[in-house]
Coordinates of C-alpha atoms in Angstrom, one line a residue:
M24 CA 96.7 101.8 119.2
Y25 CA 94.8 98.5 119.4
S26 CA 96.5 95.2 120.1
E27 CA 94.6 92.0 120.1
S28 CA 96.7 90.4 123.0
A29 CA 95.7 93.1 125.3
T30 CA 92.2 91.5 125.0
T31 CA 92.7 88.1 125.8
I32 CA 91.4 86.2 128.8
A33 CA 95.1 85.3 129.9
N34 CA 96.2 89.1 129.6
L35 CA 93.1 90.5 131.5
H36 CA 93.5 87.6 134.4
A37 CA 97.1 88.5 134.4
G38 CA 96.1 92.1 135.0
Y39 CA 93.7 91.0 137.7
A40 CA 96.0 88.9 139.8
G41 CA 98.7 91.8 139.5
G42 CA 95.9 94.2 141.3
T43 CA 94.3 95.5 138.2
P44 CA 90.6 96.3 138.9
V45 CA 87.8 95.0 136.8
A46 CA 86.4 98.3 136.8
A47 CA 89.0 99.3 134.7
T48 CA 88.4 97.0 132.1
V49 CA 84.9 97.9 132.0
S50 CA 85.7 101.6 131.5
A51 CA 88.2 100.3 128.8
V52 CA 85.4 98.6 126.9
Y53 CA 83.2 101.6 126.8
R54 CA 86.0 104.0 125.6
R55 CA 87.0 101.5 122.9
I56 CA 83.1 101.5 121.7
A57 CA 83.6 105.2 121.4
A58 CA 86.8 105.1 119.6
V59 CA 85.6 102.4 117.2
D60 CA 82.4 104.5 116.4
D61 CA 80.5 102.1 114.8
P62 CA 77.0 102.3 115.6
G63 CA 76.3 98.8 113.5
I64 CA 77.9 96.6 116.0
F65 CA 75.5 96.8 119.0
I66 CA 71.7 96.8 118.7
H67 CA 71.4 97.0 122.5
L68 CA 74.4 98.0 125.0
R69 CA 74.2 98.1 128.6
P70 CA 74.7 101.1 130.2
E71 CA 78.1 101.3 131.6
A72 CA 77.0 101.8 135.1
D73 CA 74.9 98.5 135.0
V74 CA 78.2 96.2 133.9
A75 CA 80.4 98.1 136.4
A76 CA 77.8 97.1 139.0
A77 CA 77.8 93.5 137.8
A78 CA 81.6 93.8 137.8
A79 CA 81.5 95.0 141.4
A80 CA 79.3 92.1 142.7
L81 CA 81.9 89.3 141.2
P82 CA 83.2 87.3 143.8
P83 CA 86.8 87.3 144.9
F84 CA 89.2 86.8 141.7
D85 CA 89.3 83.1 141.1
P86 CA 90.1 82.2 137.6
V87 CA 90.0 78.5 138.4
A88 CA 86.7 78.5 139.9
F89 CA 85.5 81.2 137.4
P90 CA 87.4 80.6 134.5
L91 CA 86.0 83.9 132.9
W92 CA 86.0 86.2 135.8
G93 CA 86.2 89.8 134.7
I94 CA 86.0 89.0 131.0
P95 CA 83.5 91.4 129.0
V96 CA 81.7 89.2 126.3
A97 CA 78.8 90.3 123.5
V98 CA 75.9 88.2 122.5
K99 CA 74.4 87.8 119.3
D100 CA 70.8 89.3 119.2
N101 CA 69.2 86.1 118.5
I102 CA 70.3 84.8 121.8
D103 CA 68.4 85.7 125.0
V104 CA 69.9 88.2 127.9
A105 CA 67.5 88.6 130.7
G106 CA 66.5 92.3 130.8
L107 CA 67.7 92.8 127.2
P108 CA 65.5 93.0 124.2
T109 CA 65.7 89.9 122.0
T110 CA 65.0 91.6 118.1
A111 CA 66.8 89.1 115.8
A112 CA 67.5 92.4 114.0
C113 CA 63.6 92.8 113.7
P114 CA 62.3 95.9 115.6
A115 CA 58.6 94.5 115.3
F116 CA 59.8 91.2 116.8
S117 CA 61.4 92.7 120.1
C118 CA 60.6 91.0 123.3
V119 CA 62.4 91.4 126.6
P120 CA 63.2 87.7 128.3
V121 CA 62.9 87.4 131.9
R122 CA 65.6 84.5 131.7
S123 CA 68.9 84.4 129.6
A124 CA 69.6 81.4 127.6
T125 CA 71.5 78.6 129.0
V126 CA 74.6 79.5 127.5
V127 CA 74.5 82.9 128.9
E128 CA 73.6 81.7 131.9
K129 CA 76.5 79.7 132.0
L130 CA 79.1 82.2 131.0
V131 CA 77.8 84.6 133.7
A132 CA 78.1 81.9 136.3
A133 CA 81.7 81.3 135.0
G134 CA 82.5 85.5 135.9
A135 CA 81.8 87.0 132.5
L136 CA 80.3 90.4 132.1
V137 CA 77.6 91.0 129.3
I138 CA 78.3 94.2 127.4
G139 CA 75.2 94.2 125.1
K140 CA 73.3 92.5 122.1
T141 CA 75.0 92.5 118.7
N142 CA 73.8 92.9 115.1
L143 CA 73.1 90.3 112.7
D144 CA 71.5 89.5 109.2
Q145 CA 67.7 89.5 110.2
F146 CA 66.4 86.2 111.8
A147 CA 70.0 85.0 111.2
T148 CA 69.3 84.2 107.7
G149 CA 72.6 85.3 105.6
L150 CA 76.2 85.0 105.3
V151 CA 77.0 88.4 104.5
G152 CA 76.0 90.6 107.6
V153 CA 74.1 93.4 105.6
R154 CA 70.4 92.2 105.9
S155 CA 69.4 94.3 109.0
P156 CA 67.5 97.4 109.4
Y157 CA 69.9 98.6 111.7
P158 CA 73.5 100.2 110.7
I159 CA 75.5 97.9 109.3
P160 CA 78.6 96.8 110.9
R161 CA 81.9 97.8 109.4
N162 CA 84.4 95.2 108.3
A163 CA 87.5 95.5 110.5
F164 CA 89.7 95.7 107.7
D165 CA 87.9 97.3 105.0
P166 CA 84.4 99.1 105.4
A167 CA 84.0 98.6 101.5
R168 CA 83.7 94.8 102.0
V169 CA 80.8 92.7 103.8
P170 CA 81.4 92.1 107.5
G171 CA 80.1 88.6 107.2
G172 CA 77.0 87.2 108.8
S173 CA 74.9 86.6 110.0
S174 CA 76.8 87.0 113.4
S175 CA 78.2 90.2 111.8
G176 CA 78.1 92.4 115.0
S177 CA 79.5 89.8 117.5
A178 CA 82.6 89.2 114.8
I179 CA 83.2 92.9 114.7
A180 CA 83.1 93.5 118.6
V181 CA 85.9 91.3 118.7
A182 CA 88.1 92.0 115.8
R183 CA 87.7 95.9 116.8
G184 CA 89.0 94.9 120.4
I185 CA 85.7 95.7 122.3
V186 CA 85.7 92.4 123.8
P187 CA 87.8 89.1 123.9
I188 CA 84.8 86.8 123.5
A189 CA 81.5 87.1 121.6
L190 CA 78.6 84.6 121.0
G191 CA 77.2 84.2 117.4
T192 CA 75.0 81.4 116.0
D193 CA 76.1 78.8 113.1
T194 CA 73.4 77.1 111.2
A195 CA 75.0 77.4 107.9
G196 CA 78.3 79.2 108.6
S197 CA 77.0 82.3 110.5
G198 CA 80.0 81.7 112.9
R199 CA 82.8 80.8 110.6
V200 CA 82.5 83.0 107.6
P201 CA 82.7 86.6 109.9
A202 CA 85.7 84.8 111.6
G203 CA 87.4 84.3 108.3
L204 CA 86.4 87.9 107.0
N205 CA 87.7 89.7 110.2
D206 CA 91.0 87.4 111.0
L207 CA 89.4 85.7 114.1
V208 CA 89.0 82.4 115.3
G209 CA 85.1 81.1 114.9
L210 CA 84.4 77.9 117.0
K211 CA 81.2 76.0 115.6
P212 CA 80.8 73.2 117.8
S213 CA 79.3 69.7 117.3
L214 CA 75.6 69.7 117.0
G215 CA 73.9 69.9 120.4
A216 CA 77.1 70.3 122.5
L217 CA 76.0 73.9 123.6
S218 CA 72.2 74.1 124.6
T219 CA 69.9 76.3 122.3
R220 CA 67.3 76.8 124.9
G221 CA 66.9 80.6 124.9
V222 CA 68.2 80.9 121.3
L223 CA 65.6 82.1 118.8
P224 CA 65.7 79.2 116.0
A225 CA 66.8 79.7 112.5
C226 CA 66.6 75.7 111.4
R227 CA 65.9 74.1 114.8
T228 CA 67.6 70.9 113.9
L229 CA 70.8 72.7 112.6
D230 CA 71.1 75.5 114.9
C231 CA 74.7 76.0 117.0
V232 CA 75.7 78.4 119.3
S233 CA 79.4 79.8 118.2
V234 CA 82.0 81.4 119.6
F235 CA 84.2 84.3 118.0
A236 CA 87.6 84.9 119.7
H237 CA 91.3 86.0 118.8
S238 CA 92.7 82.8 119.9
V239 CA 91.9 79.2 119.7
D240 CA 92.7 78.9 123.8
D241 CA 90.1 82.0 124.4
A242 CA 87.5 80.5 121.9
F243 CA 87.7 77.1 123.6
A244 CA 87.8 78.3 127.0
A245 CA 84.5 80.0 126.4
Y246 CA 83.1 76.6 124.9
A247 CA 84.2 74.4 127.6
V248 CA 82.4 76.5 130.2
M249 CA 79.1 76.4 128.2
R250 CA 79.2 72.6 126.9
G251 CA 77.1 70.4 128.6
L252 CA 73.5 68.3 128.2
D253 CA 70.8 70.6 128.9
R254 CA 67.6 68.5 129.5
E255 CA 65.5 71.8 128.8
D256 CA 66.7 71.7 125.2
A257 CA 65.3 68.8 123.1
Y258 CA 68.3 68.8 120.7
S259 CA 71.1 69.0 123.5
R260 CA 73.3 65.7 123.1
P261 CA 76.0 64.7 125.2
V262 CA 79.7 65.4 123.9
A263 CA 83.1 64.5 125.0
Q264 CA 84.4 66.9 127.7
D265 CA 88.1 66.6 127.1
L266 CA 90.6 69.4 126.4
P267 CA 92.9 69.9 123.6
S268 CA 95.8 69.0 125.8
E269 CA 94.2 65.6 126.2
V270 CA 93.4 64.4 122.9
T271 CA 95.7 62.9 120.3
P272 CA 96.8 65.0 117.7
I273 CA 95.2 64.9 114.0
I274 CA 97.7 63.6 111.8
R275 CA 95.6 62.8 108.6
L276 CA 94.3 65.6 106.7
G277 CA 91.8 65.8 103.7
V278 CA 91.9 68.8 101.4
P279 CA 89.7 69.3 98.4
R280 CA 90.9 68.1 94.9
G281 CA 92.0 70.7 92.6
A282 CA 88.6 70.5 90.7
D283 CA 86.8 71.2 93.9
R284 CA 88.8 74.2 95.0
L285 CA 86.1 76.7 94.0
F286 CA 87.1 80.7 94.3
F287 CA 84.8 82.0 91.7
G288 CA 87.6 84.2 90.4
D289 CA 89.1 85.5 93.5
A290 CA 92.6 84.9 93.3
A291 CA 93.6 86.2 96.3
M292 CA 91.6 83.8 98.3
A293 CA 93.0 81.3 95.9
D294 CA 96.5 82.1 96.8
A295 CA 95.8 82.6 100.7
Y296 CA 94.5 79.0 100.6
A297 CA 97.7 77.7 99.2
A298 CA 99.8 79.7 101.4
A299 CA 97.9 78.1 104.5
L300 CA 98.1 74.6 102.8
D301 CA 102.1 75.0 102.9
I302 CA 101.7 75.9 106.6
V303 CA 99.0 73.2 107.9
T304 CA 100.3 69.9 105.7
P305 CA 103.7 69.9 107.4
L306 CA 102.1 69.5 110.8
A307 CA 100.3 66.3 109.4
A308 CA 101.6 62.9 108.8
S309 CA 99.5 62.4 105.6
T310 CA 97.4 64.9 103.3
T311 CA 95.0 63.4 100.7
E312 CA 92.9 64.9 98.3
I313 CA 89.2 64.5 98.4
D314 CA 86.4 64.4 96.0
F315 CA 84.0 67.1 97.6
T316 CA 81.0 66.2 95.3
A317 CA 78.9 64.6 97.9
F318 CA 79.5 67.6 100.4
F319 CA 78.6 70.2 97.6
A320 CA 75.6 68.4 97.1
V321 CA 74.5 68.2 100.7
A322 CA 75.1 71.7 100.7
K323 CA 72.7 72.5 98.1
L324 CA 70.0 71.0 100.2
L325 CA 70.0 74.0 102.9
Y326 CA 68.7 76.6 100.7
E327 CA 67.8 74.9 97.5
G328 CA 65.8 71.9 99.1
P329 CA 63.2 71.7 101.7
W330 CA 65.4 72.8 104.5
V331 CA 64.4 76.2 103.8
A332 CA 60.8 75.0 105.1
E333 CA 62.4 74.9 108.7
R334 CA 63.5 78.6 108.3
H335 CA 59.6 79.3 107.7
A336 CA 58.4 77.2 110.6
A337 CA 60.4 79.1 113.0
M338 CA 59.2 82.4 111.6
R339 CA 55.5 81.4 110.3
A340 CA 53.5 82.9 113.4
F341 CA 55.4 86.1 112.7
L342 CA 55.2 86.4 109.0
A343 CA 51.7 85.4 109.4
T344 CA 51.0 89.2 111.1
H345 CA 54.4 91.0 110.3
A346 CA 55.4 90.0 106.8
A347 CA 56.1 93.9 105.9
D348 CA 58.4 94.2 108.9
V349 CA 60.8 91.5 107.5
H350 CA 63.5 92.2 105.2
P351 CA 62.8 91.9 101.6
V352 CA 65.6 89.7 101.2
T353 CA 64.9 87.5 104.4
R354 CA 61.3 87.2 103.3
M355 CA 62.3 86.3 99.8
I356 CA 64.4 83.4 101.1
V357 CA 62.1 81.9 103.8
G358 CA 59.2 82.6 101.4
A359 CA 60.7 79.7 99.0
A360 CA 59.6 77.3 101.6
E361 CA 56.3 77.4 100.1
R362 CA 57.4 75.5 97.2
F363 CA 58.1 72.3 99.1
S364 CA 55.5 70.1 100.4
A365 CA 56.0 67.2 103.4
T366 CA 56.4 64.9 100.7
D367 CA 59.6 66.8 99.6
A368 CA 60.8 67.2 103.3
F369 CA 60.8 63.3 103.6
E370 CA 62.7 62.9 99.8
G371 CA 64.8 65.5 101.2
L372 CA 65.7 63.5 104.2
Y373 CA 66.5 60.2 102.0
R374 CA 68.6 62.2 99.7
L375 CA 70.9 63.7 102.6
A376 CA 70.9 60.1 104.1
A377 CA 72.5 58.6 100.8
L378 CA 74.9 61.5 100.7
K379 CA 75.8 61.0 104.2
R380 CA 76.6 57.6 103.7
A381 CA 78.8 58.6 100.6
T382 CA 80.7 60.9 102.8
E383 CA 81.4 58.6 105.6
Q384 CA 84.2 56.8 103.7
V385 CA 86.0 60.1 103.8
W386 CA 86.4 59.6 107.6
D387 CA 88.0 56.3 106.9
Q388 CA 90.9 58.1 105.2
V389 CA 91.6 61.4 107.1
E390 CA 90.7 62.5 110.5
A391 CA 90.1 66.3 109.5
L392 CA 89.4 68.5 106.5
V393 CA 91.1 71.5 105.7
V394 CA 89.1 74.1 103.5
P395 CA 89.1 77.7 102.8
T396 CA 86.6 79.3 105.3
A397 CA 85.4 82.0 102.5
P398 CA 86.4 81.4 98.9
V399 CA 85.3 85.1 98.3
F400 CA 85.3 88.4 99.8
P401 CA 82.4 90.4 98.5
T402 CA 82.3 94.1 98.6
L403 CA 78.8 96.0 99.6
A404 CA 78.6 97.1 96.1
D405 CA 78.8 93.5 95.1
L406 CA 75.8 92.7 97.2
A407 CA 73.8 95.7 96.3
A408 CA 74.1 94.5 92.6
D409 CA 73.2 90.6 93.6
P410 CA 71.9 90.1 97.3
I411 CA 71.7 86.4 96.5
G412 CA 74.7 85.1 94.5
P413 CA 77.6 86.4 96.7
N414 CA 75.9 84.9 99.8
S415 CA 75.8 81.6 98.2
R416 CA 79.1 81.5 97.0
L417 CA 80.4 82.3 100.9
G418 CA 78.4 79.1 101.8
T419 CA 80.4 76.9 99.4
Y420 CA 82.4 74.9 102.4
T421 CA 80.1 76.0 105.3
N422 CA 76.6 74.6 104.4
F423 CA 77.2 71.2 104.5
V424 CA 78.7 70.9 108.0
N425 CA 75.6 70.7 110.4
L426 CA 73.7 68.7 107.7
L427 CA 76.4 66.2 108.0
D428 CA 76.9 66.6 111.9
L429 CA 80.3 67.7 112.0
A430 CA 82.1 70.0 114.3
A431 CA 84.2 73.0 112.6
L432 CA 86.9 75.5 113.4
A433 CA 88.0 78.5 111.4
V434 CA 91.1 79.9 112.0
P435 CA 93.1 82.8 110.6
G436 CA 95.9 82.2 107.8
P437 CA 98.1 84.1 106.0
F438 CA 96.8 87.5 104.7
R439 CA 95.9 88.0 101.2
A440 CA 98.3 89.7 98.9
D441 CA 95.9 93.0 98.9
G442 CA 96.3 93.0 103.0
L443 CA 92.9 91.5 103.6
P444 CA 92.3 88.5 106.1
A445 CA 91.8 85.0 105.0
G446 CA 91.4 81.8 107.0
I447 CA 90.9 78.1 106.7
T448 CA 88.2 76.0 108.5
L449 CA 89.2 72.6 110.1
I450 CA 86.3 70.2 109.9
G451 CA 86.0 66.9 111.7
P452 CA 83.4 64.3 113.1
R453 CA 81.2 64.9 115.8
G454 CA 83.0 64.9 119.1
S455 CA 86.4 66.0 117.4
D456 CA 86.0 69.7 119.0
A457 CA 89.0 69.3 121.0
A458 CA 91.5 67.8 118.4
L459 CA 90.2 70.5 115.9
A460 CA 91.3 73.0 118.6
R461 CA 94.6 71.3 119.0
L462 CA 95.4 71.5 115.5
G463 CA 94.1 74.8 115.0
A464 CA 96.2 76.2 117.5
A465 CA 99.2 74.6 116.2
F466 CA 98.3 75.9 112.6
V467 CA 98.1 79.5 114.1
A468 CA 101.5 79.2 115.9
A469 CA 103.1 77.7 112.9
A470 CA 101.7 80.5 110.8
G471 CA 103.5 82.9 113.0
E472 CA 103.7 86.8 111.9
R473 CA 101.9 86.0 108.7
R474 CA 98.8 86.3 110.7
H475 CA 99.5 89.9 111.8
A476 CA 99.7 92.1 108.9
A477 CA 99.1 95.6 109.5
S478 CA 95.4 96.9 108.9
P479 CA 92.8 99.3 109.8
A480 CA 91.7 96.8 112.6
A481 CA 94.6 97.9 114.7
A482 CA 93.7 101.4 114.3

């Protein structure tokens, strides 16, 4: 039986300190891949012998100098790993980089072992995880449900116990929604905190590398290794280097007012969110209901406004020669950019500035927002019937975050009545990453055994 505790950084390091060879961990990873038997998780898997050789070449065990020593990691296939193809789930786009992305270089320098490249919604466009020409990764709890996207393969690799850490990307929720639908932590850092050099752009001004893990501690450990200003990335920005233990606890929380708690008829998600609020509110000194009208208006700008043209900018050259190789739903979404002009783009920027000013007053009242990670849990049949609607609903509480330059952390909460996972997302101002991690860890601890319902993920 799979135990998520066996795949934490602390457990692996305790084993290494006690004499467990790192080769045993590598072997266990590949045995787990075979046992899970999900061909949709990895697009490219490194041969076991190659990973074993990388493990043998590690310096002597020193978890202080090398915080991720011997830790297996998976990488979303829109992030470069030297020597492995980057496809962004589009075989015709495939290229083999000679250099890894900055974040991957930092992971490897910290002792991590890259296992392979994971599946995704093609060109990181989607929140459902099914827009791929490759087999679809199976949701860890119910294969009839969507895995969540776009970072589907990375989320499932962690959820199924293959690796303790995986990298995703998060422009509109792609590092949070899959976490919420698979009982994981999904850390979406402040914009620019992690370099995006070597990451295929989706929306260049909004892209973030994200981290999946089973615990907040593990997610933050990987984030802490990767963060820092990168002069090779024009959008890299300095960010606070503090740790969760070093920051003042968040004690003023904001939650959506009743009218803004949107679950689109999914009573199980609504009930799970209510149960999560019962756990998180005692951790704070005050909880304030917030009018989310302006936040929702910002969210609509991402796909209904001219920002869709930024996705087109990232794909324009490839679309000009390979349009037929692009997933039809992806092509339809990006093709909507043709409706917008340069004038529309500026008007969109003005509209965003006004909405951002309208939301600023919220941060005078609260230090963090607590929202549902995903308000619905679509089935594969739902997506087959309507490829757009369920995806749009999944972004209700995620799409506005990067446009408003906020940090976010998805954490697992009480399970739904039907045994499926649900979670909340903590959102705070830029630079609040450590404070959100401290609150997230406290919430998970307070949730206790309600987080550990029996499920197919444990098989």
